[in-house]
Coordinates of C-alpha atoms and ligand atoms in Angstrom, one line a residue:
X1 CA 196.1 100.2 10.3
X2 CA 197.0 103.7 8.9
X3 CA 200.8 102.9 9.9
X4 CA 200.5 99.6 8.0
X5 CA 198.9 101.2 4.7
X6 CA 201.5 104.0 5.0
X7 CA 204.2 101.4 4.8
X8 CA 203.1 99.5 1.9
X9 CA 202.4 103.1 -0.1
X10 CA 206.1 103.7 1.1
X11 CA 207.6 100.8 -0.6
X12 CA 205.6 101.0 -4.0
X13 CA 206.8 103.5 -6.4
X14 CA 203.5 104.4 -8.1
X15 CA 199.9 103.4 -7.3
X16 CA 198.7 100.6 -5.2
X17 CA 195.2 99.4 -5.7
X18 CA 192.7 99.2 -3.0
X19 CA 191.9 95.6 -3.5
X20 CA 195.9 94.8 -3.1
X21 CA 196.0 96.7 0.1
X22 CA 192.9 94.9 1.6
X23 CA 194.3 91.7 0.4
X24 CA 197.7 92.1 1.9
X25 CA 196.9 93.7 5.1
X26 CA 193.6 91.3 5.6
X27 CA 191.2 94.0 6.1
X28 CA 188.1 95.5 4.2
X29 CA 188.5 98.0 1.3
X30 CA 186.4 100.5 3.5
X31 CA 189.1 100.0 6.5
X32 CA 191.8 100.8 3.9
X33 CA 189.9 104.2 2.7
X34 CA 189.5 105.0 6.4
X35 CA 193.3 104.7 6.9
X36 CA 194.0 106.6 3.8
X37 CA 191.9 109.6 5.1
X38 CA 193.6 109.4 8.5
X39 CA 196.9 109.6 6.6
X40 CA 195.5 112.7 5.0
X41 CA 194.3 114.3 8.1
X42 CA 198.1 113.9 9.3
X43 CA 199.5 116.0 6.4
X44 CA 200.3 113.0 3.9
X45 CA 199.4 113.9 0.2
X46 CA 197.8 110.7 -1.4
X47 CA 196.5 110.8 -4.8
X48 CA 193.6 108.2 -5.6
X49 CA 192.6 107.4 -9.3
X50 CA 189.8 105.0 -10.2
X51 CA 191.3 101.8 -11.4
X52 CA 194.8 102.5 -10.3
X53 CA 194.5 103.1 -6.6
X54 CA 196.6 105.2 -4.1
X55 CA 199.8 106.7 -4.8
X56 CA 201.8 108.5 -2.0
X57 CA 202.7 112.0 -3.4
X58 CA 204.3 113.5 -0.6
X59 CA 205.1 112.5 3.1
X60 CA 204.2 114.5 6.1
X61 CA 206.9 115.8 8.5
X62 CA 205.4 113.8 11.2
X63 CA 206.8 111.1 13.2
X64 CA 205.1 107.6 12.5
X65 CA 206.0 104.2 14.4
X66 CA 205.5 102.0 11.2
X67 CA 208.2 104.2 9.3
X68 CA 210.6 104.3 12.0
X69 CA 210.6 100.8 12.7
X70 CA 210.5 99.3 9.0
X71 CA 213.3 97.5 8.5
X72 CA 214.6 98.0 12.0
X73 CA 215.6 95.0 14.4
X74 CA 216.8 95.8 17.6
X75 CA 217.4 93.7 20.8
X76 CA 218.1 96.3 23.4
X77 CA 216.9 99.6 22.7
X78 CA 213.6 100.3 20.8
X79 CA 212.2 96.8 20.9
X80 CA 208.9 98.4 21.3
X81 CA 208.5 102.1 19.6
X82 CA 205.6 104.5 20.5
X83 CA 205.1 108.1 19.1
X84 CA 203.0 110.5 21.0
X85 CA 202.0 114.0 19.8
X86 CA 202.4 115.8 23.0
X87 CA 203.8 114.9 26.4
X88 CA 205.3 116.8 29.4
X89 CA 208.5 115.0 28.8
X90 CA 209.5 111.6 27.4
X91 CA 211.7 111.1 30.4
X92 CA 208.8 111.6 32.5
X93 CA 206.6 109.4 30.4
X94 CA 209.0 106.7 30.5
X95 CA 209.5 107.0 34.1
X96 CA 205.7 106.6 34.5
X97 CA 205.3 103.6 32.4
X98 CA 208.5 102.1 34.2
X99 CA 206.8 102.7 37.7
X100 CA 203.7 100.8 36.1
X101 CA 206.1 97.7 35.4
X102 CA 206.8 98.4 31.5
X103 CA 209.7 96.2 30.5
X104 CA 213.2 97.1 29.2
X105 CA 213.4 98.2 25.5
X106 CA 210.5 100.7 25.1
X107 CA 211.1 104.0 23.2
X108 CA 208.8 106.9 23.3
X109 CA 209.1 109.8 21.1
X110 CA 207.2 113.0 20.9
X111 CA 206.4 115.8 18.2
X112 CA 206.2 118.0 21.3
X113 CA 207.1 118.3 24.9
X114 CA 205.7 120.9 27.1
X115 CA 208.3 120.4 30.0
X116 CA 211.3 119.1 28.3
X117 CA 214.1 118.9 30.9
X118 CA 217.8 119.5 30.4
X119 CA 220.6 118.3 32.7
X120 CA 221.4 120.2 35.9
X121 CA 217.9 121.2 36.4
X122 CA 217.5 123.4 33.0
X123 CA 214.7 123.1 30.8
X124 CA 215.0 121.9 27.0
X125 CA 213.2 123.6 24.3
X126 CA 211.4 121.1 22.2
X127 CA 210.7 123.3 18.8
X128 CA 209.1 121.5 16.0
X129 CA 211.7 119.9 13.7
X130 CA 213.6 118.3 16.5
X131 CA 213.6 114.9 18.0
X132 CA 212.6 114.0 21.3
X133 CA 212.8 110.7 22.6
X134 CA 213.7 108.4 25.7
X135 CA 214.3 104.6 26.0
X136 CA 213.9 102.5 28.9
X137 CA 216.5 99.8 30.1
X138 CA 216.3 97.5 33.1
X139 CA 220.1 96.7 33.2
X140 CA 221.4 93.9 35.8
X141 CA 224.2 96.5 37.1
X142 CA 225.1 98.3 40.0
X143 CA 224.3 102.1 40.0
X144 CA 227.9 103.3 39.8
X145 CA 228.2 101.7 36.5
X146 CA 225.2 103.6 34.8
X147 CA 227.0 106.7 33.8
X148 CA 228.4 104.5 30.8
X149 CA 225.2 104.1 29.4
X150 CA 225.0 107.8 28.8
X151 CA 228.5 107.5 27.1
X152 CA 227.3 104.9 25.1
X153 CA 224.2 106.7 23.9
X154 CA 226.3 109.5 23.0
X155 CA 228.5 107.4 21.0
X156 CA 225.6 105.7 19.3
X157 CA 223.8 109.1 18.3
X158 CA 227.3 110.3 17.0
X159 CA 227.9 107.4 14.9
X160 CA 224.5 107.9 13.5
X161 CA 224.7 111.7 12.6
X162 CA 228.0 110.8 10.8
X163 CA 226.5 107.8 8.8
X164 CA 223.3 109.6 8.0
X165 CA 224.4 113.3 7.3
X166 CA 228.4 112.8 6.5
X167 CA 228.9 115.8 8.8
X168 CA 231.8 115.6 11.3
X169 CA 229.8 115.1 14.5
X170 CA 231.9 114.5 17.6
X171 CA 231.3 113.9 21.3
X172 CA 231.9 116.7 24.1
X173 CA 232.5 114.6 27.2
X174 CA 230.3 113.1 28.6
X175 CA 227.4 113.1 26.4
X176 CA 226.9 116.4 24.2
X177 CA 227.1 116.0 20.5
X178 CA 228.6 118.8 18.6
X179 CA 229.5 119.8 15.1
X180 CA 232.2 122.4 15.1
X181 CA 231.9 124.0 18.3
X182 CA 228.1 124.1 18.6
X183 CA 225.6 121.8 20.2
X184 CA 223.3 119.5 18.3
X185 CA 222.1 116.9 20.8
X186 CA 222.0 116.5 24.5
X187 CA 221.4 113.5 26.7
X188 CA 219.5 113.2 30.1
X189 CA 219.9 109.9 32.0
X190 CA 217.9 109.3 34.9
X191 CA 217.8 106.1 37.2
X192 CA 215.7 104.7 40.2
X193 CA 218.0 102.2 42.2
X194 CA 218.4 100.5 45.4
X195 CA 222.0 100.4 47.0
X196 CA 223.4 97.6 45.1
X197 CA 220.8 97.5 42.1
X198 CA 219.4 99.5 39.4
X199 CA 215.6 99.2 38.9
X200 CA 215.4 101.2 35.9
X201 CA 217.3 103.7 33.8
X202 CA 215.5 106.3 31.3
X203 CA 217.9 107.7 28.6
X204 CA 216.5 110.9 27.0
X205 CA 217.8 112.3 24.0
X206 CA 217.0 115.7 22.4
X207 CA 218.6 116.1 18.8
X208 CA 218.3 119.3 16.7
X209 CA 217.4 118.1 13.3
X210 CA 215.3 120.2 10.9
X211 CA 215.2 123.6 13.2
X212 CA 215.8 126.5 11.3
X213 CA 216.6 128.8 14.0
X214 CA 217.3 129.1 17.9
X215 CA 216.4 131.6 20.5
X216 CA 218.7 134.4 21.0
X217 CA 220.2 133.2 24.3
X218 CA 221.4 129.9 22.7
X219 CA 222.0 130.9 19.1
X220 CA 225.8 130.9 19.6
X221 CA 225.9 127.6 21.1
X222 CA 223.3 125.4 19.4
X223 CA 222.9 124.3 15.6
X224 CA 221.0 121.9 13.7
X225 CA 221.7 119.1 11.3
X226 CA 219.5 121.1 8.8
X227 CA 221.6 124.5 9.6
X228 CA 225.1 122.3 9.0
X229 CA 224.1 120.4 6.0
X230 CA 221.6 122.5 4.2
X231 CA 219.3 119.4 3.7
X232 CA 215.8 118.8 5.2
X233 CA 216.0 115.5 7.1
X234 CA 213.5 112.8 7.0
X235 CA 213.3 112.5 10.8
X236 CA 211.8 108.9 10.5
X237 CA 214.5 107.5 8.4
X238 CA 217.0 109.1 10.6
X239 CA 215.5 108.1 13.9
X240 CA 215.4 104.6 12.6
X241 CA 219.4 105.0 12.0
X242 CA 219.8 106.5 15.4
X243 CA 217.8 103.7 17.1
X244 CA 220.0 100.9 15.2
X245 CA 223.3 102.5 16.5
X246 CA 222.0 103.4 19.9
X247 CA 221.1 99.4 19.9
X248 CA 224.5 98.3 18.9
X249 CA 226.3 100.7 21.5
X250 CA 224.0 99.9 24.3
X251 CA 224.5 96.1 23.7
X252 CA 228.3 96.7 23.9
X253 CA 228.0 98.5 26.9
X254 CA 226.0 95.7 28.7
X255 CA 228.6 93.5 27.8
X256 CA 231.4 95.3 29.0
X257 CA 231.5 99.0 28.2
X258 CA 233.4 101.5 28.5
X259 CA 236.4 98.8 28.2
X260 CA 235.0 97.4 25.1
X261 CA 234.2 100.7 23.3
X262 CA 236.9 103.0 25.1
X263 CA 239.1 103.5 22.1
X264 CA 236.0 103.9 19.6
X265 CA 234.6 106.5 22.0
X266 CA 238.0 108.3 22.3
X267 CA 238.2 108.5 18.6
X268 CA 235.4 110.6 18.5
X269 CA 235.7 112.7 21.5
X270 CA 236.4 116.5 20.8
X271 CA 237.3 117.2 24.5
X272 CA 240.5 115.4 24.5
X273 CA 243.6 117.4 23.8
X274 CA 241.9 120.7 24.8
X275 CA 242.3 123.1 27.6
X276 CA 239.6 122.6 30.1
X277 CA 238.1 123.7 33.5
X278 CA 236.2 121.3 35.7
X279 CA 235.0 121.6 39.2
X280 CA 235.4 118.6 41.9
X281 CA 234.7 118.8 45.5
X282 CA 234.6 122.7 45.5
X283 CA 237.7 122.7 43.8
X284 CA 238.3 124.2 40.2
X285 CA 240.7 122.3 38.2
X286 CA 242.4 123.8 35.1
X287 CA 244.4 121.8 32.6
X288 CA 244.4 119.7 29.7
X289 CA 241.8 116.6 28.9
X290 CA 244.3 113.7 28.2
X291 CA 242.1 110.5 28.2
X292 CA 239.0 108.7 28.9
X293 CA 239.5 106.0 31.8
X294 CA 238.2 102.4 31.8
X295 CA 235.2 103.6 33.8
X296 CA 234.5 106.5 31.3
X297 CA 235.8 109.2 33.4
X298 CA 237.7 112.2 32.1
X299 CA 241.4 112.3 33.1
X300 CA 242.7 115.9 33.4
X301 CA 246.5 116.7 33.8
X302 CA 246.0 120.0 35.8
X303 CA 248.4 123.0 35.2
X304 CA 250.8 121.5 37.9
X305 CA 251.3 118.2 36.1
X306 CA 249.0 116.2 38.5
X307 CA 246.3 113.7 37.0
X308 CA 242.7 114.4 38.2
X309 CA 239.6 112.0 37.3
X310 CA 236.4 113.9 36.7
X311 CA 233.3 111.6 36.9
X312 CA 230.4 114.1 36.3
X313 CA 229.3 117.5 36.3
X314 CA 230.3 120.4 33.9
X315 CA 233.4 120.6 32.2
X316 CA 233.8 123.8 30.3
X317 CA 236.0 123.2 27.2
X318 CA 238.2 126.1 25.6
X319 CA 237.0 126.7 21.8
X320 CA 233.6 124.8 22.5
X321 CA 230.4 126.8 23.6
Ligands
LIG401 C1 221.1 118.4 28.2 O1 222.2 118.7 27.2 O2 221.0 119.4 29.1 C2 220.1 117.2 28.0 C3 218.8 117.3 27.1 C4 218.0 116.3 27.1 C5 216.9 116.7 26.4 C6 215.9 115.4 26.2 S1 214.5 115.7 24.9 C7 214.0 114.0 25.2 C8 214.1 113.8 26.6 N1 213.1 114.5 27.4 C9 213.5 115.3 28.0 O3 212.6 116.0 29.1 N2 214.6 115.5 28.4 C10 215.4 114.5 27.2

């Protein structure tokens, strides 16, 4: 109920009477009053004046399902959205839900993760101000085509950041989003599959949004939208835009990415044209990143002129962390 009350207050400039709220939401005045008190407990500043009603004076910097989904219509990503206060990891939560039979499309965001996970067994710090969420897909695809989902997700986030902030966000292949030479977003995709069929995919995304500072060990490599733009971002509005763009990108992927989206992806890829070092089959490859293949792999022309395709793992890009 509090989400519904909040949506109405948000969409009105000024006071909304308790009578009006109870009428359009089909509940008692007492239920409205209780919802208002819950919102206040969550940190919203709501003024109440006799004979005028309630007025939202200040939003809480808290994720709210109603605000994220208001005006958002998606068909692939975030068809259901849940917000949790604390969880070990949104990827772990999505995997538990998937194992219990949850359908494709659920997105879970959390204010706080006690065991946030990064790629290659690293941990992901989940300080306040960031966005941490995971969505569930059950694509009818063979396991070897799933890496493209991560590329599509990176592309979707990159487009959303550009759209929402005007910042020159770019993709560091395969799926980090950077501004300048520093990282603002990482993606961890996990899947459960049989030999020829994917059961489910959990795509976990961490974005540094309003983070004001970073620990010593990553402060030269990480930045946030706040630090880059000088603006405090409304995380509900931003997440809503991100989910919309992820839905478009994932939809395109499922209908034939990377072929369909390759050129768009390349236009935002900061890795191309740079000197890179990569590891493949125990070999160190040094050369220039020249292209993204139809399968979404990185094509490197090594220093002896030979083309080499890289499909996963770490690529060190000169000039970027
Ligand atoms: C990386 O760049 O190493 C990937 C980081 C992925 C972090 C996100 S935060 C939300 C989701 N839950 C996790 O435990 N990890 C991902």
